[in-house]
CSV table of N, CA and C and ligand atoms in Angstrom, one decimal:
chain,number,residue,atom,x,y,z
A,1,UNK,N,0.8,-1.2,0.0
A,1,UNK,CA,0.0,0.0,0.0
A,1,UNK,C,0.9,1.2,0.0
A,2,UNK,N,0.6,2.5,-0.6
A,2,UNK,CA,1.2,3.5,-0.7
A,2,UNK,C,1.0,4.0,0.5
A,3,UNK,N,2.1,5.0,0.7
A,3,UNK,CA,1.9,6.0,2.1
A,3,UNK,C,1.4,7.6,1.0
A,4,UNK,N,0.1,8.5,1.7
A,4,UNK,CA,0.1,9.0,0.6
A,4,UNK,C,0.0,10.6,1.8
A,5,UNK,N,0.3,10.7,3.1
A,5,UNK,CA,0.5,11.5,3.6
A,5,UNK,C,1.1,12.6,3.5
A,6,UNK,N,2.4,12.4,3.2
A,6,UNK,CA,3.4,12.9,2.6
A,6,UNK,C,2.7,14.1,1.4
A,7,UNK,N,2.2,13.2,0.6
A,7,UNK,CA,2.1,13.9,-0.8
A,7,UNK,C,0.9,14.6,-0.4
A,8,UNK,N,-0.4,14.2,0.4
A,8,UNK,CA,-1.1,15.1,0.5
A,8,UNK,C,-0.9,16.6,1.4
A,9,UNK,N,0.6,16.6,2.3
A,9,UNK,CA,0.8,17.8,2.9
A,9,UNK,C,1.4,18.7,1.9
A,10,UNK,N,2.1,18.0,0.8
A,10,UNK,CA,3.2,18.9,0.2
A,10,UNK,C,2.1,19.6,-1.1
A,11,UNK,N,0.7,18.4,-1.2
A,11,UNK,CA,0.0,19.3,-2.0
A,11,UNK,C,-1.3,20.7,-1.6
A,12,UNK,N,-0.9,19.9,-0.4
A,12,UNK,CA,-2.1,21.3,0.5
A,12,UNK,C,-0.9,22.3,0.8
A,13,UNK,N,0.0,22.3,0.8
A,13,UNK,CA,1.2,23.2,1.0
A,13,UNK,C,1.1,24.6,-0.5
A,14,UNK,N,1.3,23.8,-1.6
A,14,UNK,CA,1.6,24.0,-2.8
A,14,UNK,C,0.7,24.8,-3.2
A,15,UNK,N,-0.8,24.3,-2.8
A,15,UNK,CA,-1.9,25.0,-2.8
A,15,UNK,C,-2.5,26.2,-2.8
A,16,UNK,N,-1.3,26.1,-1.5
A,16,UNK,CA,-2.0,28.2,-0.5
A,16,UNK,C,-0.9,28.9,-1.5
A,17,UNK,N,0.0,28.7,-2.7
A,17,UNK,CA,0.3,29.5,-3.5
A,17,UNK,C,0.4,29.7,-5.0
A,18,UNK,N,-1.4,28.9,-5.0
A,18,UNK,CA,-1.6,28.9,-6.2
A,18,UNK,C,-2.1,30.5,-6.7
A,19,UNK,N,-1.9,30.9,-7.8
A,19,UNK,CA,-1.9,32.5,-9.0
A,19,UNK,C,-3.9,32.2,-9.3
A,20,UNK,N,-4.8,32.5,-8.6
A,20,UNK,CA,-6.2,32.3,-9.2
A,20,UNK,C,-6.8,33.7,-8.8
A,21,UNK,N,-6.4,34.5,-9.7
A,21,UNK,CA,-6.9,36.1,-9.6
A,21,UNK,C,-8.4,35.8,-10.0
A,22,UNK,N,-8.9,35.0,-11.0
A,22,UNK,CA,-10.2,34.5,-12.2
A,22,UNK,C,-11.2,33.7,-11.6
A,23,UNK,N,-10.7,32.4,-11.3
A,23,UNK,CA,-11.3,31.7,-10.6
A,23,UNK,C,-11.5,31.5,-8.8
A,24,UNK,N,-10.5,31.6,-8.3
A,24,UNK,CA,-10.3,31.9,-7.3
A,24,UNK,C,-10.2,30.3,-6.4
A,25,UNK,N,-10.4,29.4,-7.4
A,25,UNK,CA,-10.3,28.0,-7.3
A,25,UNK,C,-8.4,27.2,-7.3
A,26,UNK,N,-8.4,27.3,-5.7
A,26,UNK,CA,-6.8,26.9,-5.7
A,26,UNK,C,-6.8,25.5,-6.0
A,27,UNK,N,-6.3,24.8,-6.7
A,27,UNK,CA,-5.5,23.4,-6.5
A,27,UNK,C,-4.2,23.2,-6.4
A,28,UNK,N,-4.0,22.3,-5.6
A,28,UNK,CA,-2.0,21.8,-5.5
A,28,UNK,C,-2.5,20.4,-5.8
A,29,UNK,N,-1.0,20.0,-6.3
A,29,UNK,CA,-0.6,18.2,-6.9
A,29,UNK,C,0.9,18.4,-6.4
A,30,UNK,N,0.5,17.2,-5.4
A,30,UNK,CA,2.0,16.5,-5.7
A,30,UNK,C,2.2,15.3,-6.0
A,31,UNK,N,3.6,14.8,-7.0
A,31,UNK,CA,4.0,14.2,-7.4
A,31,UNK,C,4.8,13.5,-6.9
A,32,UNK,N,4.9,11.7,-6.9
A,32,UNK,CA,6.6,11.3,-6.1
A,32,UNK,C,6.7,10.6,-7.5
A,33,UNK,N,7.8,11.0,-7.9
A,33,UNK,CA,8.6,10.4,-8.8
A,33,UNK,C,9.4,9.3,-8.7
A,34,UNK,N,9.8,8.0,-9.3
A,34,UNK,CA,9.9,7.2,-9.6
A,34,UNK,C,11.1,6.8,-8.4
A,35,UNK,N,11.9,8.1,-8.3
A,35,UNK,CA,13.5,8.3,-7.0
A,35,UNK,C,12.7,8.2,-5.6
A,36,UNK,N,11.5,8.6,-6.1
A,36,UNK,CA,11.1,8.4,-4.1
A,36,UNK,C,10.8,10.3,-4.4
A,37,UNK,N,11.4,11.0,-4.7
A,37,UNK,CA,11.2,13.1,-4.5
A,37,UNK,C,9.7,13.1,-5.0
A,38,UNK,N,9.0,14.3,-4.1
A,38,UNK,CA,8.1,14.6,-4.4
A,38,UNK,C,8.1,16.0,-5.1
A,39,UNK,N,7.0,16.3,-5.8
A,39,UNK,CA,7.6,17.6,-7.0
A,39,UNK,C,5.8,17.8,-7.0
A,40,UNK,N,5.8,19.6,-6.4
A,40,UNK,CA,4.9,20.1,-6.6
A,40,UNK,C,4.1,21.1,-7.6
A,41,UNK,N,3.1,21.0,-7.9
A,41,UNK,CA,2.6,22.5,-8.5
A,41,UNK,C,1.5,23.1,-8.2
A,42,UNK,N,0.9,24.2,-8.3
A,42,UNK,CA,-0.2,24.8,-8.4
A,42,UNK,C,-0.9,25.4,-9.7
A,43,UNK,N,-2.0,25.7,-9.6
A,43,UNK,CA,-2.3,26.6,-10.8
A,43,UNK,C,-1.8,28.0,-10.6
A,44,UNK,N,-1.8,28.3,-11.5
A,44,UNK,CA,-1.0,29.7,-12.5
A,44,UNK,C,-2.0,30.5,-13.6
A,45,UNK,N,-3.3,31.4,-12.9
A,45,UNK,CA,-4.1,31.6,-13.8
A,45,UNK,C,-3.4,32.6,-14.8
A,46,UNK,N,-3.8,33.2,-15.6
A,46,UNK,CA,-3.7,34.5,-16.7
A,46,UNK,C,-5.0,35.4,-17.1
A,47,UNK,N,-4.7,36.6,-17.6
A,47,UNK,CA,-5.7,37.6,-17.5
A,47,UNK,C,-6.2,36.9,-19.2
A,48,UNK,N,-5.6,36.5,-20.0
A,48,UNK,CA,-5.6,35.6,-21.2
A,48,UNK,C,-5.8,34.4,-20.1
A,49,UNK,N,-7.0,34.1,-20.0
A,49,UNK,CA,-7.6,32.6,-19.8
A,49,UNK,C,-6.8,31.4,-19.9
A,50,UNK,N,-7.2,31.8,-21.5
A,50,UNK,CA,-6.0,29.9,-22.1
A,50,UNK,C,-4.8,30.0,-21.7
A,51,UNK,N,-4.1,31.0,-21.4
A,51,UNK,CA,-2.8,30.9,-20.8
A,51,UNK,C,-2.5,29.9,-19.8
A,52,UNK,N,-3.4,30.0,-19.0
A,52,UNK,CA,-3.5,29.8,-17.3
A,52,UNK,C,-3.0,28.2,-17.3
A,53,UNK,N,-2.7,27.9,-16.5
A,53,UNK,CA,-2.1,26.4,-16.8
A,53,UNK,C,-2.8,25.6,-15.5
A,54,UNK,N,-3.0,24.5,-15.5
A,54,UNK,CA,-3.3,23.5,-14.1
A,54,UNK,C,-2.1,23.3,-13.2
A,55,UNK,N,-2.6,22.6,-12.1
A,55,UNK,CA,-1.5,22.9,-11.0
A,55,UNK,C,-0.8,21.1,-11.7
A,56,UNK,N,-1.2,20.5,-11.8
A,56,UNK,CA,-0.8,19.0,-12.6
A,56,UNK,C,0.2,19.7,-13.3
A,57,UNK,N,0.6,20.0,-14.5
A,57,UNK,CA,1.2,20.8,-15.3
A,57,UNK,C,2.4,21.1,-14.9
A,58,UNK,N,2.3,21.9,-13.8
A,58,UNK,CA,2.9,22.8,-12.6
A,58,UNK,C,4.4,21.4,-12.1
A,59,UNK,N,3.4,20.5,-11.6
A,59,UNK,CA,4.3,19.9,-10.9
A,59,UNK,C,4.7,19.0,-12.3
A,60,UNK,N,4.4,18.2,-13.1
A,60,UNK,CA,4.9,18.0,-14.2
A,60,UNK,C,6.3,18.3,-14.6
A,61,UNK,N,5.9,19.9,-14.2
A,61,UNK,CA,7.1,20.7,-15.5
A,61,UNK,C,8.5,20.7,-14.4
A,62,UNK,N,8.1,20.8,-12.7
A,62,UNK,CA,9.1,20.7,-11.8
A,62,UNK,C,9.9,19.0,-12.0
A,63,UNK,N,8.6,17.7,-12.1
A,63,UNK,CA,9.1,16.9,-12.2
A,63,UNK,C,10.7,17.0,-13.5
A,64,UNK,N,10.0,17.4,-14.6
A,64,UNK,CA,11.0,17.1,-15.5
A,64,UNK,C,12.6,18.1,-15.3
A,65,UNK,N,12.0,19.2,-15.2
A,65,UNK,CA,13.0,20.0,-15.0
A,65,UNK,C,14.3,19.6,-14.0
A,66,UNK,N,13.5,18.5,-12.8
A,66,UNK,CA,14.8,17.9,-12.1
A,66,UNK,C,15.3,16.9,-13.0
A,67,UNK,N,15.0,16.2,-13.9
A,67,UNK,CA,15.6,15.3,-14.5
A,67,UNK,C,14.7,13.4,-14.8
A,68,UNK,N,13.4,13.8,-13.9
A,68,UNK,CA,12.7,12.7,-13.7
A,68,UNK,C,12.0,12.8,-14.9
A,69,UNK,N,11.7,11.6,-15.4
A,69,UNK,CA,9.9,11.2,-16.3
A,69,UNK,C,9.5,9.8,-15.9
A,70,UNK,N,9.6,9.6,-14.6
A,70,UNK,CA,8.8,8.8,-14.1
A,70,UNK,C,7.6,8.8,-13.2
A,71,UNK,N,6.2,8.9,-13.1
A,71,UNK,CA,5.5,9.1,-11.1
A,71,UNK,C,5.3,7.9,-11.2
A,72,UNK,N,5.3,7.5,-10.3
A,72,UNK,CA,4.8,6.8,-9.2
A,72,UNK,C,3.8,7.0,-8.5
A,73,UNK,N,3.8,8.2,-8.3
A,73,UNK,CA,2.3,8.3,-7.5
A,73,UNK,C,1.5,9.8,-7.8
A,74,UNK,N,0.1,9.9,-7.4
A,74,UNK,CA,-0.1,11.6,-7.9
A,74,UNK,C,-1.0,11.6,-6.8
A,75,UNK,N,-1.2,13.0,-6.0
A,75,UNK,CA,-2.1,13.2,-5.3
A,75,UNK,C,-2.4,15.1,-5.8
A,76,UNK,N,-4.2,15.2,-5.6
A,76,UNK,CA,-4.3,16.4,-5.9
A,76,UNK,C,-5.9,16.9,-4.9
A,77,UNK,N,-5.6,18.3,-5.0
A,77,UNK,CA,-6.5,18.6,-3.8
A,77,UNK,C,-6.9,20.0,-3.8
A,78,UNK,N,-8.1,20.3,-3.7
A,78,UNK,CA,-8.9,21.4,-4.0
A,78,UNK,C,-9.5,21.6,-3.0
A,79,UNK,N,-10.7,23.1,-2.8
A,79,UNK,CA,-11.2,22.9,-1.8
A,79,UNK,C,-12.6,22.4,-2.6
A,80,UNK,N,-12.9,21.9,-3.0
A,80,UNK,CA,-14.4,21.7,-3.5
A,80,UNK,C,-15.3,20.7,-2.7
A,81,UNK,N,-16.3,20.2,-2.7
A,81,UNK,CA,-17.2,19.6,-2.7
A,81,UNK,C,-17.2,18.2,-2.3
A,82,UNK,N,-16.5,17.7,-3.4
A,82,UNK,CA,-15.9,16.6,-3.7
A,82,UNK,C,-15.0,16.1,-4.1
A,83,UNK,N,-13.9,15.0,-3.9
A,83,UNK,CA,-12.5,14.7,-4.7
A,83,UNK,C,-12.7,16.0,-5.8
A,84,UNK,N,-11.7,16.3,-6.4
A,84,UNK,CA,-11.6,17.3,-7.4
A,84,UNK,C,-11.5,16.5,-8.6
A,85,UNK,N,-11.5,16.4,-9.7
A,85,UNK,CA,-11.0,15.1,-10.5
A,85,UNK,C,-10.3,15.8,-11.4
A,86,UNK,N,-9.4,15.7,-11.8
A,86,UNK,CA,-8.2,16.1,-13.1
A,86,UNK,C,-8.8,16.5,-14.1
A,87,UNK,N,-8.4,17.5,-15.0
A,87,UNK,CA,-9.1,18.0,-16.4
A,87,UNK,C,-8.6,16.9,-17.4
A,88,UNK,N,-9.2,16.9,-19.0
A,88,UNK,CA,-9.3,16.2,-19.4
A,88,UNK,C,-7.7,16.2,-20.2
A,89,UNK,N,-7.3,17.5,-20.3
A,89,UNK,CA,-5.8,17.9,-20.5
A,89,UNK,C,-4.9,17.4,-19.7
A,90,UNK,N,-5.3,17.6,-18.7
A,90,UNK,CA,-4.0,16.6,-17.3
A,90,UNK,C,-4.3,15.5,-17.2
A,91,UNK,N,-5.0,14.1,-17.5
A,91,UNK,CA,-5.2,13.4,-17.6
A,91,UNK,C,-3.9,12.8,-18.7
A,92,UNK,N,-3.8,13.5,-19.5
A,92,UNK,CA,-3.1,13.4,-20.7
A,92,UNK,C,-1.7,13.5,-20.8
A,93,UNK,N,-2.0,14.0,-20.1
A,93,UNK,CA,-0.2,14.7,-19.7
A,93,UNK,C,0.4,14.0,-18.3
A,94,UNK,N,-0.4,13.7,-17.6
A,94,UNK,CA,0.2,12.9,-16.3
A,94,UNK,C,0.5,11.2,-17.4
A,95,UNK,N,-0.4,11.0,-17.9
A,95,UNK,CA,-0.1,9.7,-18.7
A,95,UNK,C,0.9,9.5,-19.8
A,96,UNK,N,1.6,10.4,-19.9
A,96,UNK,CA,2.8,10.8,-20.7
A,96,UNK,C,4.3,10.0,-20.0
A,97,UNK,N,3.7,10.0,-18.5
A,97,UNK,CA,5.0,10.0,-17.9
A,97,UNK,C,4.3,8.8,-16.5
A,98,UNK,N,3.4,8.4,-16.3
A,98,UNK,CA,2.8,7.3,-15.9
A,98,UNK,C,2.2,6.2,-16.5
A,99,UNK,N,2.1,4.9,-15.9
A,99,UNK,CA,1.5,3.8,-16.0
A,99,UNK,C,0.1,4.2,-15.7
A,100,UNK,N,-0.8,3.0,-16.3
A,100,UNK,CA,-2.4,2.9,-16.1
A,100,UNK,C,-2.4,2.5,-14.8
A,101,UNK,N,-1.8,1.6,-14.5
A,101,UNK,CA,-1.7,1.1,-12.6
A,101,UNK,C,-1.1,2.1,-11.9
A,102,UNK,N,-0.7,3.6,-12.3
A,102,UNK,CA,0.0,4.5,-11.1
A,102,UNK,C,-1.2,4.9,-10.2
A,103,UNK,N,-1.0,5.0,-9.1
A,103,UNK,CA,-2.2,5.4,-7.9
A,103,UNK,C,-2.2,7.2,-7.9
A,104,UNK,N,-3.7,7.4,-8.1
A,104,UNK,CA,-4.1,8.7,-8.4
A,104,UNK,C,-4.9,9.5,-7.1
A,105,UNK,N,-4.8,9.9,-6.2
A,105,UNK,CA,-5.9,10.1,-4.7
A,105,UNK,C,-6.2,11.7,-5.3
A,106,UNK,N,-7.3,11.5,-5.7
A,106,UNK,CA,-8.6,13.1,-5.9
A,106,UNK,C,-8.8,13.0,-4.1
A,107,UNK,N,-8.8,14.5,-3.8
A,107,UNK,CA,-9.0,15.2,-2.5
A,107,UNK,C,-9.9,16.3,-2.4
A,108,UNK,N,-10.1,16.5,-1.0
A,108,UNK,CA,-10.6,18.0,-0.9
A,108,UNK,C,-9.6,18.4,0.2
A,109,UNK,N,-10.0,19.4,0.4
A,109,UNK,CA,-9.6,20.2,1.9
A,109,UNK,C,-9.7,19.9,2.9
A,110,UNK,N,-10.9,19.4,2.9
A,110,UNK,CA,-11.9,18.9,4.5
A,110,UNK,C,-11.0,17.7,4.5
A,111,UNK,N,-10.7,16.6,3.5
A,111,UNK,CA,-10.1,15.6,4.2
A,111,UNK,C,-10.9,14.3,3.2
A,112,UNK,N,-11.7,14.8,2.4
A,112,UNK,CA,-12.8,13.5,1.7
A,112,UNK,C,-11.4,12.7,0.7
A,113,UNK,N,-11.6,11.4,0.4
A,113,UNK,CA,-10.5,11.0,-0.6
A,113,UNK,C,-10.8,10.0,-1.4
A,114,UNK,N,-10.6,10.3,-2.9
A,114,UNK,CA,-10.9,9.0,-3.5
A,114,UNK,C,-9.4,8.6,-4.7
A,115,UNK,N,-10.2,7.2,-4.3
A,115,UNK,CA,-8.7,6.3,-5.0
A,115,UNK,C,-8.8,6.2,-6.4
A,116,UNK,N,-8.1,5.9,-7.2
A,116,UNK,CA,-8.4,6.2,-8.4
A,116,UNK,C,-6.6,5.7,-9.1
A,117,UNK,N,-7.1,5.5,-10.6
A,117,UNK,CA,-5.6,5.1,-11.7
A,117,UNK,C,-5.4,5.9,-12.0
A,118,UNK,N,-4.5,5.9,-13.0
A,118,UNK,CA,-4.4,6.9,-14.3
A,118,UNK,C,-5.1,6.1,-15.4
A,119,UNK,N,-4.9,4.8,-15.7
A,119,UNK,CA,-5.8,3.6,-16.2
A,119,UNK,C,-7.5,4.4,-15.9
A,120,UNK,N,-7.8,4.2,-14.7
A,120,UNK,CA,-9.1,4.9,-14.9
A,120,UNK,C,-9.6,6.1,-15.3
A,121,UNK,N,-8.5,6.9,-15.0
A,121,UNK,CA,-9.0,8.0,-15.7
A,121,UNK,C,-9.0,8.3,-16.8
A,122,UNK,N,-7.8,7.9,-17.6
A,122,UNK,CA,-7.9,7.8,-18.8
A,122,UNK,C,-8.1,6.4,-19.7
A,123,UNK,N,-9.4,6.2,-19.8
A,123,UNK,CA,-9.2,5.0,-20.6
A,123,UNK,C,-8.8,5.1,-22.0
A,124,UNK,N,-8.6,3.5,-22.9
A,124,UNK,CA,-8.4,4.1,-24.2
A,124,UNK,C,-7.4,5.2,-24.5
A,125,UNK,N,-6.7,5.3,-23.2
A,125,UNK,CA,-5.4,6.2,-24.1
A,125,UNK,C,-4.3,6.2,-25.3
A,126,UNK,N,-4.6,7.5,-25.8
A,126,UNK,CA,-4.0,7.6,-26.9
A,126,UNK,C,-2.2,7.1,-26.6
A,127,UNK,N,-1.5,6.3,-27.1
A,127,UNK,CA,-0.1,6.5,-26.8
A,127,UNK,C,1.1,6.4,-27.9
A,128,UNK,N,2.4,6.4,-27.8
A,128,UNK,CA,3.1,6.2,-29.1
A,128,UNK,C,3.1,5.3,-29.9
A,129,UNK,N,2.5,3.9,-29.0
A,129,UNK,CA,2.3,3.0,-29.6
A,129,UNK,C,1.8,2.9,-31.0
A,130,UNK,N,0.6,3.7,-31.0
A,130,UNK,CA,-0.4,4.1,-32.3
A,130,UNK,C,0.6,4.4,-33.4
A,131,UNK,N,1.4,5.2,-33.5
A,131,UNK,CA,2.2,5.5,-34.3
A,131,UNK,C,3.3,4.9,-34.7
A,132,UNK,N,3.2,3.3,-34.3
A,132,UNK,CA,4.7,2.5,-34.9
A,132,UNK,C,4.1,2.0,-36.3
B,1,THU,N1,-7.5,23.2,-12.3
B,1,THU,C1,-6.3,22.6,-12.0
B,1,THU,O1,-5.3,23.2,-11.7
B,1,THU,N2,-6.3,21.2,-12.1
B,1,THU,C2,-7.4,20.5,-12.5
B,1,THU,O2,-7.3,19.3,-12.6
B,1,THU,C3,-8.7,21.1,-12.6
B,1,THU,C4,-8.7,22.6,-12.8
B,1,THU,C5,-7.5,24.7,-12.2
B,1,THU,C6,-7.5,25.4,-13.5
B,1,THU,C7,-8.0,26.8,-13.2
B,1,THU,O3,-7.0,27.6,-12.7
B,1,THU,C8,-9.0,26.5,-12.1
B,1,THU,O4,-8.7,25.2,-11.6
B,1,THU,C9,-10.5,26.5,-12.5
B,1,THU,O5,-10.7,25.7,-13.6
């Protein structure tokens, strides 16, 4: 079983400095990479919309920037309602650099948690495969 404490502090951490002038909707993700390091991000809104990037993204771009393209694990956390669930763009891009069996924990604030793949989230993923 994963320990997934860790990643949920570093993403509620990550969080309280997410850029949401627009929405005002913070999320943090953290990432443990394949070494065991966890690598965070937040969202990064823009006064240009499409600019704005997800906090997935965020920690993505930290992952690689250290030299990793592996997760192992993802946790992510909003204050909403319910688990938050990944956009259909991060989905895509966390699967770039994860397995369908990598463990995925959607969060809130209050503490609610659900378990989830990358496999589940993205089924039918598109991959390089297609292209041999
Ligand atoms: N957002 C993320 O950062 N990750 C997600 O998976 C869902 C949406 C952000 C983008 C935008 O800054 C705000 O949430 C509202 O859509």
């Amino acid at each position: 079983m994963s320990e997934t404490s860790d990643l949920r502090e570093a993403a509620l951490a990550v969080r309280e400095m997410a850029y949401v002038p627009y929405s005002r909707f913070k999320v943090g993700v953290a990432i443990r990479a394949a070494s065991g390091t966890v690598y965070r991000g937040c969202n990064v809104e823009n006064v240009a919309y499409p600019q704005g990037t997800c906090a997935e993204a965020g920690a993505i771009a930290a992952m690689v920037a250290a030299g990793e393209t592996s997760i192992a694990e993802v946790y992510v956390v909003a204050a909403s309602d319910r688990p938050v669930p990944c956009c259909g763009g991060c989905r895509q891009k966390l699967a770039e650099f994860a397995g369908g069996e990598v463990p995925v924990t959607l969060a809130t604030v209050a503490g609610a948690e659900e378990a989830t793949t990358i496999g589940a989230l993205l089924p039918g993923a598109f991959d390089a495969g297609y292209m041999a």
